[in-house]
Each structure stands twice: as structure tokens, then as C-alpha cells.
Amino acid sequence: MLATGVVGAVDDPWIRWDWTTRHLDVIGAALSQHIELTVVAVGLGVLIALPLGLLAWRERVLRGPVISLTGILYTIPSLALFSLLIPITGLSILTAEIGLVSYTLLILIRNIVTGLDAVPAEVREAARGMGYRPRKQLFQVEIPLAIPSIMAGIRIATVTTIGLVTVTALIGEGGLGSLIYDGLLRDFKTPLLIGSVLSVALALVADLSLSGLQRVITPWSRGRATT
Amino acid sequence: MTFIGEVIQWFLNGSHWQGDGGIPHRTLEHIELSAVSMLAAMAIALPVGIVIGHFGRGGTLAINISNVGRALPSFALLVIAFELFGLGAFNGAIPPFVALVALGIPPIVTNSYLGMREVDADIREAAKGMGMRARLVLWRVELPIALPFIMAGIRTSAVNIVATATLAALVAWGGLGRFIVDGLGQQEYPMLYAGAILVGLLSLIVEFSLAGVQRLVTPAGLRTSKSIQKEEALGTSFDSAAVLA
């Protein structure tokens, strides 16, 4: 996949800048695929987790099954889950995304339920007393108060997904993971190090941006200590 | 249907149960590497988390270490460890061992810290007032209360380690990941599938048995406490730790 470089040299340094400058396009493409895979996975994860989380919160009987089922998905190692999907969806981006979305569900649903549970009963009472209908109360009172917990879930899901995307290199996707895998296969440290460092950097940037976003959309919680 | 048949055939083939490449030996390798890494991670992380929690200093570090740990891709850790240490002794077990220990430490540190902080100051005072020495307070009061949290951290680490040990097959080590990696490489999908099933089963067994242990070590007086119930229902408290962070 990558253009040729001197490979497997015994004194191969950790980084070769000449290779790096010549392959900025490859690195950029890997980075943007990494971001794309992550955004799609977390986006779809949120779309699936919101209704499921609301349902699990509303209907107590469903809570156990929803959490256990997503918990089982979460426990299965990523490489195993991808492998189980290969006979069905092949070595494709679909396989990668199904796996990645599965891993976000437990984290997101759990934090949605925890956040909604934490809304104080007095607040609910007050809203009802002010004449809020259940739906309006949910969207204007309960969900906004659960945002810190939901956003914490989205942050954890995003950081986790960024790490897991590297594993999808084994099934032909991978984003920055493809640089790492390529470096391993060719015993060439430069792409390996660049892929690893950029992946960690991406996770930190994503986490900081999401926590910034959280401050913007919950102006009432500013001033209070929310680290 | 035929594919499922092929997977069943693979499992029924006697030669897949024998020798160094057989299911029993690969399973043993997987457990061996995971267990040794887990013990090392506990030996390092438990004292650190407990001491930080006991003295109440360095809490930010204890909490952030799991955030940083989460950002480190396990795949990258493994490959870098392999480049650093090479194949080396013990059939190439050293690189995955180092990576797995590094991966296992953060959740244990964070959860032990949170567990120790969970101990009410009033309870500590009461114990002291009853004439308990500092060491006794630690062993008889603080640790029993913190134990369910500590166990939750151990459980999260163990599940992570067993899962990541699968990737160790990429760099050198055997274990159950061998079936997956070789299955992918040789496009031998029944073997790939069998490996995935075995790894999935092992992970679930570890998760459920440690969840059981966690329940057992919860002191009777704490079993009804809301926070512990939440831990149980929600599983990996490593992540709820970050919710608090």
C-alpha cells in the first residue's frame, strides 16, 4: 500500500523524516480515514443508543436485558467480533463499522440511563407542578440535566473508538492503524511510530474538543467544578 | 448453513485438539500470558492506587491515568513493545507481556483510588475513636469498604488483558489469537471463526466469574448501597470512574 522505503534495516531509527515528508499524503489519508471511521461509528452509536437508553430508563424491565446484551458485545474482544462478522459482511468497511458501533453502545446507553436517573426528584416534581407535559419535561428538563453524563459517555466512546479503529487494519481498514500494521509487517519503525503518536494525539484532541462542546451546550453548569 | 457446518467440522477434527497448535495448548498459552500480565499489573497498580487513595493526594493523577490509558491503542502498544524488545526470551512473550501490563495498570489504579475515597471520613474517625491504629483502620475498615471497587478495577483490567492477548498473536506469541490471525492470513474462515468463538467464550467466562467474585467480596453491609448496585448493573466501573472525572 505504501510506496517503497528502505525496509527492515538493522539500525532502523524510530523516525525517518525523509520518509515522513515524502509520504505526507499517505499519512493524511490514513488520518482522515481514521476520523471518518470514528465519526461514523460514534454518530451511529448515539443514534442507536439514545432511543434504547430512553427505553431502558423508562421501562425498568428492559434495563437489565439492554445493559447485559450490550455488555456482552462490549466484552467480546474486538478482533474476535470483527472475525465473527467477516463471513457475513466480508472484509469491508461495513464489518469495521458494525464492530465499532457495537462497542460504543454499552458506554453510551449506560451514561444516558445514569444521567437521567440522576435528575433530582424535586426537579421532576417542580416541572410537573409548573404544568410540563411528560414529553416536554423529558426534552426540556430531564435530557438537558443529563447532558453532562451523556457527553461523558460520548467522550469515552470516542476515545475508545479511536483506539479500536487501529485494530481494523487487520481487516483491511484501519486509518492510522494501517500505518502501524504496515510498519510491523515491513519491520520499519517510522510509519509505526507516526501511526501510534497520531492516534493518541487524535484521541486527546477529540476528548478536549468534546469537553469544550459540553461547556458550550450546558452554560448553566459552568462555574461549577466540572473537570 | 454450510459455513456453520465447516466450523463444526473444524471443532470436531481431532488434530485440532492435539499438539502445540491445538486448542488446549493455545488456550493454556492465552491464559498463561494473561494471568502473568495480570499479576504483574496488580503488583504495581494496587499499592499505588491504595496509597494515593489512603492519603488522598494525587487524585487527579489517579483519575487521569485511565483516561490516558484509554487513549493508548492496545494495538500500537503491542507493536511498539515488539519493536523495543524484539522476540527475546520465553518464545517472544516479553513484548506482549510488557504491553499487557501497561494496559492493565490504569483501571486498577483508578478504581482502587476511587474505592479508598469512597470510605466516609466519619467512618475513619469512628474507627480511630474506637482506638484502632492507623494500620488497623486501613486493613479492617478502609480496604473492606474499598474492596468491591478494587475488584471492579481488576475485572476491567482482566477483561482488557484477555482481549488484547488475542492481538499478541500478531507480533509473536501464540494463544487463541493465533487461530484468528492465521485464519485471516490464510483466508481459512472456519479456523478464524473457531478462534473468534473461543476467544469470545474465554472473555465472557473471565468477565462473569470476576463479576461473581466482586459480588462475593462486597461486605454484607454494603450490598444494598446504591453505588455498589450501580457498579454491578453497569459492569466496567473503569468507565464510570471517568464519568465522575
mmCIF file of C-alpha atoms in Angstrom, chain B residues 1-10 193:
data_model
loop_
_atom_site.group_PDB
_atom_site.id
_atom_site.type_symbol
_atom_site.label_atom_id
_atom_site.label_comp_id
_atom_site.label_asym_id
_atom_site.label_seq_id
_atom_site.Cartn_x
_atom_site.Cartn_y
_atom_site.Cartn_z
ATOM 1 C CA MET B 1 -25.593 -23.411 6.818
ATOM 2 C CA THR B 2 -22.637 -24.999 5.068
ATOM 3 C CA PHE B 3 -20.327 -22.490 6.699
ATOM 4 C CA ILE B 4 -21.576 -23.309 10.175
ATOM 5 C CA GLY B 5 -21.086 -26.944 9.229
ATOM 6 C CA GLU B 6 -17.475 -26.229 8.326
ATOM 7 C CA VAL B 7 -16.883 -24.541 11.666
ATOM 8 C CA ILE B 8 -18.387 -27.519 13.496
ATOM 9 C CA GLN B 9 -16.214 -29.818 11.372
ATOM 10 C CA TRP B 10 -13.190 -27.787 12.388
ATOM 11 C CA TYR B 193 -14.425 -18.324 13.238
#
